[in-house]
Amino acid sequence: MSSALPRSAVQRIARAVVMAEVGRLRERGQPGLPADIWPDAMPIGDDGLGLDSLEQLGALGALAEMFGLDDHLLGPEPPRVVGAWVDWIMARHDPGDDELTVMTSGSTGQPRPCVHAIADLLTEVRFLATQLGGRRRVVALVPAHHLYGIIWTALLPTVLKVPVVARTLGAPLDLASGDLVVAVPDQWRAMARLVRSFPEDVVGCSSAGPLDAALATDLLAAGLSRLLDVYGSSETGGIAVRDLPDDAYDLLPRWRLAPAGEDDWQLYDAKGRSYSLPDHVERIGERRLRPIRRRDGAVKVGGETVWPARVADTLRQIDGVADVAVRQHDNGRLKAFIVPDGTREPTELSAVIENICDVRLSPAERPRSVRFGAALPRNIMGKLEDWA
């Protein structure tokens, strides 16, 4: 079977890549790009997407990084319509030689590339398709420029031979029997409150962070027929899948676990390549695992990986702050405990902290709850403990 990227998948991925790049380039408050399908004939500039010259260059650069493209494949004139972007991508990708590069964040918060063979991704997708019989449509609540969205909302629909529709929470989802809903935990948390009952035979999928059993139970009680949780990373793609509310994951066929020191495990694929797991895990038999804790201290907020320690370091540099602790709140967002040094009035310090958060931190990194105190909360052993 061909390992080339289907054109429909390229169209969806390219649209998501360009939307993310233009969103990065435009100032906050400027209008975004249309989220619906972009016809091949739609102009990139005026009378179409409305990209200015710098945004068009940014889009070309982002597409080149994602798809491994080179300028020698471009025509004598820069692309003028959406279809020219897709043609550029399709001209590069030949069966057996396809790769995609997705960006992730390292421990310093700097993006770093993760390269994946399309053949490996399609092998994963073909297995997933065997577990998802009867799907008539993929309902995407996530974009397709991250690996989860690429696999589940761009590649999987082409293998299942079903359409994909994009939906946004806050507007009607218009779900129907046979739908596969692809979302992240925060979106499922919102759906548990917004959707009173699901149509029959609707399957859900979640990834980019753990989804707790209580929430899964609520969603299943509301009529969701099945809820899958995918464990993976930008470096590996999907690693394992569980049917909630089960707390253990089944390894995908590509992977096996092997010892990596005392009470630790790593992944090996069929070619003998080794990969570090994003978490310390408990091995259950030959093909099952249960994540225990992150290796790098990162957490997932709204599907994004953030490092509370990095946020704490940023806040600790503010004049008037003596010490800071940052951790994840029960609601999934970050919270901060700040010890002032007494050189600023509380109202002034609060305003400065809010401004620094807006300027230096991404939306997912910004603490949504800030508490002030004379000392960080610690237990009798002197270790940092949680606070209300």
Coordinates of C-alpha atoms in Angstrom, one line a residue:
M1 CA 0.0 0.0 0.0
S2 CA 1.3 3.5 -0.9
S3 CA 3.1 5.5 1.8
A4 CA 2.4 8.8 0.0
L5 CA 0.4 11.5 1.6
P6 CA -3.2 11.7 0.3
R7 CA -4.0 15.1 -1.2
S8 CA -7.0 15.5 1.1
A9 CA -4.8 15.0 4.1
V10 CA -2.2 17.4 2.7
Q11 CA -4.9 20.1 2.3
R12 CA -6.1 19.8 5.9
I13 CA -2.6 19.7 7.4
A14 CA -1.4 22.7 5.2
R15 CA -4.4 24.7 6.3
A16 CA -3.7 24.1 9.9
V17 CA 0.0 24.9 9.5
V18 CA -0.7 28.2 7.8
M19 CA -3.4 29.2 10.3
A20 CA -0.9 28.6 13.1
E21 CA 1.8 30.5 11.4
V22 CA -0.3 33.5 10.6
G23 CA -1.8 33.5 14.1
R24 CA 1.8 33.7 15.4
L25 CA 2.7 36.6 13.2
R26 CA -0.4 38.7 13.8
E27 CA -0.8 40.9 16.8
R28 CA -3.3 39.9 19.4
G29 CA -6.8 41.1 18.5
Q30 CA -6.3 41.0 14.7
P31 CA -8.7 38.8 12.8
G32 CA -7.7 35.2 12.1
L33 CA -8.1 33.1 8.9
P34 CA -11.3 31.4 8.0
A35 CA -11.5 27.9 9.6
D36 CA -13.6 26.3 6.9
I37 CA -12.3 24.6 3.8
W38 CA -10.1 26.7 1.5
P39 CA -10.8 25.9 -2.2
D40 CA -7.8 25.3 -4.4
A41 CA -8.7 28.4 -6.4
M42 CA -8.9 30.7 -3.3
P43 CA -6.3 33.6 -3.6
I44 CA -3.7 33.7 -0.9
G45 CA -3.6 37.5 -0.9
D46 CA -6.3 40.1 -1.5
D47 CA -9.8 38.8 -2.3
G48 CA -9.0 35.6 -0.5
L49 CA -7.1 34.7 2.7
G50 CA -5.8 38.3 2.9
L51 CA -2.2 37.4 3.7
D52 CA 0.3 40.2 3.3
S53 CA 3.7 39.7 1.8
L54 CA 5.4 38.8 5.1
E55 CA 2.6 36.4 6.1
Q56 CA 2.9 34.7 2.7
L57 CA 6.7 34.2 3.3
G58 CA 6.0 32.9 6.8
A59 CA 3.4 30.5 5.4
L60 CA 5.9 29.2 2.9
G61 CA 8.6 28.7 5.6
A62 CA 6.2 26.9 7.9
L63 CA 5.1 24.5 5.1
A64 CA 8.7 23.9 4.1
E65 CA 9.6 23.0 7.6
M66 CA 6.6 20.7 8.1
F67 CA 6.8 18.9 4.7
G68 CA 10.6 19.0 4.1
L69 CA 10.3 21.2 1.0
D70 CA 12.9 23.2 -0.9
D71 CA 12.5 26.4 -3.0
H72 CA 13.7 24.7 -6.2
L73 CA 10.3 23.0 -6.4
L74 CA 8.6 26.4 -6.5
G75 CA 7.5 28.0 -9.8
P76 CA 8.9 31.1 -11.3
E77 CA 6.3 33.2 -9.4
P78 CA 5.4 32.8 -5.7
P79 CA 2.2 30.8 -5.0
R80 CA -0.9 32.9 -5.6
V81 CA -3.7 30.5 -4.7
V82 CA -4.2 27.8 -2.0
G83 CA -3.9 25.0 -4.6
A84 CA -0.4 26.1 -5.4
W85 CA 0.7 25.4 -1.9
V86 CA -0.8 21.9 -2.1
D87 CA 0.8 21.2 -5.5
W88 CA 4.2 22.3 -4.1
I89 CA 3.8 19.8 -1.2
M90 CA 2.6 16.9 -3.5
A91 CA 5.5 17.5 -5.9
R92 CA 7.9 16.7 -3.1
H93 CA 6.3 13.6 -1.7
D94 CA 6.9 10.4 -3.5
P95 CA 6.0 7.0 -2.1
G96 CA 8.6 5.6 0.2
D97 CA 10.3 8.9 0.8
D98 CA 7.7 10.8 2.8
E99 CA 8.5 12.5 6.1
L100 CA 6.7 15.1 8.2
T101 CA 8.4 17.3 10.8
V102 CA 6.3 18.5 13.8
M103 CA 7.6 20.9 16.3
T104 CA 7.5 20.3 20.0
S105 CA 8.9 22.2 23.1
G106 CA 11.9 21.0 25.0
S107 CA 12.7 21.6 28.6
T108 CA 13.7 25.2 27.9
G109 CA 10.5 25.9 26.1
Q110 CA 12.3 26.2 22.7
P111 CA 10.7 24.4 19.8
R112 CA 12.5 21.4 18.4
P113 CA 11.7 19.3 15.4
C114 CA 10.5 15.7 15.5
V115 CA 10.7 13.9 12.1
H116 CA 8.3 11.1 11.3
A117 CA 8.2 8.7 8.3
I118 CA 4.8 8.9 6.7
A119 CA 4.9 5.1 6.3
D120 CA 5.1 4.7 10.1
L121 CA 2.2 7.1 10.6
L122 CA 0.1 5.4 8.1
T123 CA 0.8 2.0 9.6
E124 CA -0.4 3.4 12.9
V125 CA -3.5 4.8 11.3
R126 CA -4.4 1.6 9.5
F127 CA -4.3 -0.3 12.8
L128 CA -6.5 2.3 14.4
A129 CA -8.9 2.1 11.6
T130 CA -9.4 -1.6 12.3
Q131 CA -10.5 -0.7 15.9
L132 CA -13.0 2.0 14.7
G133 CA -15.5 0.2 12.5
G134 CA -18.7 1.8 11.6
R135 CA -17.5 5.4 11.7
R136 CA -19.3 7.6 9.2
R137 CA -17.6 10.9 10.0
V138 CA -14.7 12.4 11.9
V139 CA -15.6 15.5 13.9
A140 CA -12.4 17.4 14.6
L141 CA -12.1 19.8 17.6
V142 CA -8.3 19.9 17.2
P143 CA -6.1 21.4 14.5
A144 CA -4.0 19.2 12.2
H145 CA -0.5 20.8 12.6
H146 CA 0.2 18.8 15.8
L147 CA 0.8 15.0 15.5
Y148 CA -2.5 14.1 17.3
G149 CA -4.5 16.1 14.8
I150 CA -2.4 14.9 11.8
I151 CA -3.0 11.3 12.7
W152 CA -6.7 11.4 13.8
T153 CA -8.1 14.3 11.7
A154 CA -6.1 14.2 8.5
L155 CA -4.7 10.7 7.9
L156 CA -7.4 8.5 9.6
P157 CA -10.4 9.9 7.7
T158 CA -8.6 9.1 4.4
V159 CA -8.1 5.5 5.5
L160 CA -11.6 5.2 6.9
K161 CA -12.9 6.8 3.7
V162 CA -15.1 9.2 5.7
P163 CA -15.4 13.0 5.6
V164 CA -13.9 15.2 8.3
V165 CA -15.7 18.3 9.7
A166 CA -14.3 20.9 12.0
R167 CA -16.2 22.0 15.0
T168 CA -15.7 24.6 17.7
L169 CA -17.0 24.5 21.3
G170 CA -19.4 27.3 22.0
A171 CA -21.2 26.6 18.7
P172 CA -23.5 23.6 18.0
L173 CA -21.6 20.4 17.5
D174 CA -24.4 18.8 15.4
L175 CA -23.2 15.3 16.3
A176 CA -24.8 12.3 14.6
S177 CA -24.7 8.5 14.9
G178 CA -21.5 7.1 13.6
D179 CA -19.4 10.2 14.5
L180 CA -15.8 9.9 15.8
V181 CA -15.2 13.0 17.9
V182 CA -11.5 14.0 18.3
A183 CA -10.7 16.4 21.2
V184 CA -8.3 17.1 24.1
P185 CA -9.2 16.7 27.8
D186 CA -10.1 20.3 28.4
Q187 CA -12.6 20.1 25.5
W188 CA -14.1 16.9 26.9
R189 CA -14.4 18.6 30.2
A190 CA -16.4 21.4 28.6
M191 CA -18.5 18.9 26.6
A192 CA -19.4 17.1 29.8
R193 CA -21.2 20.4 30.8
L194 CA -22.4 21.5 27.4
V195 CA -23.8 18.3 25.9
R196 CA -26.8 16.9 27.8
S197 CA -26.8 13.7 25.8
F198 CA -24.9 12.2 22.9
P199 CA -26.5 10.6 19.9
E200 CA -26.2 6.8 19.9
D201 CA -23.1 5.2 18.5
V202 CA -20.8 8.3 18.9
V203 CA -17.2 7.4 19.8
G204 CA -14.8 9.9 21.4
C205 CA -11.0 10.1 21.3
S206 CA -8.8 12.1 23.6
S207 CA -5.1 12.8 23.8
A208 CA -2.5 15.5 24.8
G209 CA -2.9 14.8 28.5
P210 CA -4.6 12.3 30.8
L211 CA -8.4 12.2 31.0
D212 CA -9.6 11.3 34.5
A213 CA -11.9 8.4 35.2
A214 CA -14.6 10.5 36.8
L215 CA -14.9 12.7 33.7
A216 CA -14.9 9.6 31.4
T217 CA -17.7 8.1 33.5
D218 CA -19.8 11.3 33.2
L219 CA -19.3 11.3 29.4
L220 CA -20.2 7.7 29.0
A221 CA -23.3 8.2 31.2
A222 CA -24.3 11.0 28.9
G223 CA -24.5 8.5 26.0
L224 CA -21.0 8.4 24.5
S225 CA -20.7 4.8 23.3
R226 CA -17.0 4.6 23.7
L227 CA -14.1 6.9 24.8
L228 CA -10.5 6.2 23.7
D229 CA -7.5 7.8 25.3
V230 CA -4.3 7.9 23.3
Y231 CA -0.9 8.0 25.1
G232 CA 1.9 9.3 23.0
S233 CA 4.3 12.2 22.3
S234 CA 5.5 14.4 19.4
E235 CA 8.7 12.3 19.3
T236 CA 7.0 8.9 19.0
G237 CA 3.5 9.4 17.7
G238 CA 0.9 7.1 19.4
I239 CA 2.3 4.7 21.9
A240 CA -0.7 3.0 23.5
V241 CA -4.5 3.3 23.7
R242 CA -7.0 2.6 26.4
D243 CA -10.7 2.3 26.5
L244 CA -11.9 4.5 29.4
P245 CA -12.5 4.1 32.2
D246 CA -9.7 1.4 32.1
D247 CA -6.6 2.9 33.7
A248 CA -4.0 0.9 31.7
Y249 CA -3.0 1.3 28.1
D250 CA -2.5 -1.3 25.4
L251 CA 0.7 -0.8 23.3
L252 CA 0.1 -0.2 19.6
P253 CA 1.6 -3.0 17.4
R254 CA 4.6 -0.9 16.4
W255 CA 6.1 -0.9 20.0
R256 CA 7.5 -3.1 22.6
L257 CA 8.8 -2.3 26.1
A258 CA 12.3 -3.1 27.2
P259 CA 14.2 -2.5 30.5
A260 CA 16.1 0.9 30.8
G261 CA 17.6 0.5 34.2
E262 CA 16.1 -0.3 37.5
D263 CA 12.3 -0.1 37.5
D264 CA 12.4 1.9 34.3
W265 CA 11.3 1.1 30.7
Q266 CA 11.9 2.4 27.2
L267 CA 10.3 1.8 23.8
Y268 CA 11.7 -0.2 20.9
D269 CA 10.1 -0.3 17.4
A270 CA 10.3 -3.1 14.9
K271 CA 13.5 -1.7 13.4
G272 CA 15.2 -1.9 16.8
R273 CA 15.3 1.9 17.4
S274 CA 14.9 3.0 21.0
Y275 CA 12.9 5.9 22.3
S276 CA 12.5 7.3 25.8
L277 CA 9.0 7.3 27.2
P278 CA 7.7 10.7 28.2
D279 CA 6.7 9.2 31.6
H280 CA 7.9 6.7 34.1
V281 CA 5.5 3.8 33.6
E282 CA 4.4 0.7 35.4
R283 CA 4.6 -2.3 33.0
I284 CA 1.6 -4.7 33.2
G285 CA 2.3 -7.9 31.4
E286 CA 4.0 -7.9 28.0
R287 CA 1.8 -5.3 26.2
R288 CA 0.2 -3.0 28.8
L289 CA 1.5 0.0 30.8
R290 CA 0.3 2.6 33.2
P291 CA 2.0 6.1 33.3
I292 CA 3.1 7.1 36.8
R293 CA 4.7 10.6 36.4
R294 CA 6.3 12.8 33.8
R295 CA 10.1 12.6 33.5
D296 CA 10.6 16.3 32.8
G297 CA 8.1 17.9 35.2
A298 CA 5.9 19.1 32.3
V299 CA 2.1 19.1 32.4
K300 CA -0.5 19.4 29.7
V301 CA -2.7 22.5 29.7
G302 CA -5.3 22.7 27.0
G303 CA -3.4 20.1 25.0
E304 CA -0.1 22.1 25.2
T305 CA 3.0 21.0 27.1
V306 CA 4.1 23.6 29.7
W307 CA 6.7 23.6 32.4
P308 CA 5.6 25.0 35.7
A309 CA 9.2 25.4 36.7
R310 CA 9.8 27.7 33.7
V311 CA 6.8 29.8 34.6
A312 CA 8.0 30.0 38.2
D313 CA 11.4 31.1 37.0
T314 CA 9.8 33.9 34.9
L315 CA 7.8 35.1 37.9
R316 CA 10.7 34.9 40.3
Q317 CA 12.6 37.5 38.2
I318 CA 10.0 40.2 38.8
D319 CA 11.1 43.0 41.2
G320 CA 9.1 42.6 44.3
V321 CA 8.9 38.8 44.2
A322 CA 10.9 36.8 46.8
D323 CA 9.8 33.3 45.8
V324 CA 7.3 31.5 43.7
A325 CA 5.7 28.1 43.4
V326 CA 3.7 27.0 40.4
R327 CA 1.7 23.9 39.9
Q328 CA -1.4 22.6 38.0
H329 CA -4.8 23.3 39.5
D330 CA -7.5 20.7 39.6
N331 CA -9.2 22.6 36.8
G332 CA -6.3 21.9 34.5
R333 CA -4.8 25.4 34.4
L334 CA -1.7 26.6 36.3
K335 CA -1.8 28.3 39.7
A336 CA 0.9 30.3 41.4
F337 CA 1.8 31.0 45.0
I338 CA 3.9 34.2 45.3
V339 CA 5.9 35.4 48.3
P340 CA 6.4 39.2 48.0
D341 CA 9.6 40.7 49.3
G342 CA 7.8 43.8 50.7
T343 CA 9.2 46.4 48.4
R344 CA 6.0 46.9 46.4
E345 CA 2.4 47.5 47.4
P346 CA 0.2 44.4 46.9
T347 CA -1.9 46.1 44.2
E348 CA 1.1 47.4 42.3
L349 CA 2.8 44.0 42.5
S350 CA -0.4 42.2 41.2
A351 CA -0.6 44.6 38.2
V352 CA 3.1 44.0 37.4
I353 CA 2.7 40.3 37.6
E354 CA -0.3 40.4 35.3
N355 CA 1.5 42.5 32.7
I356 CA 4.6 40.2 32.8
C357 CA 2.4 37.1 32.3
D358 CA 0.7 38.7 29.3
V359 CA 4.0 39.6 27.7
R360 CA 6.3 36.7 28.5
L361 CA 4.0 33.7 28.9
S362 CA 1.8 31.9 26.4
P363 CA -1.9 31.6 27.2
A364 CA -1.4 28.0 28.4
E365 CA 1.4 29.1 30.7
R366 CA -0.4 32.0 32.4
P367 CA -1.5 31.1 36.0
R368 CA -5.2 31.6 36.3
S369 CA -5.1 31.6 40.1
V370 CA -2.5 33.6 42.0
R371 CA -2.2 33.5 45.8
F372 CA 0.1 35.6 48.0
G373 CA 1.6 34.6 51.3
A374 CA 4.5 35.2 53.7
A375 CA 6.1 31.9 52.9
L376 CA 5.7 29.0 50.4
P377 CA 3.4 26.2 51.8
R378 CA 5.6 23.3 53.1
N379 CA 4.9 20.2 55.1
I380 CA 6.5 19.1 58.3
M381 CA 9.4 17.6 56.3
G382 CA 10.0 21.0 54.6
K383 CA 8.8 19.8 51.2
L384 CA 6.6 22.0 49.1
E385 CA 3.0 21.1 49.4
D386 CA -0.2 22.0 47.6
W387 CA -2.4 24.9 48.5
A388 CA -6.1 25.7 48.1

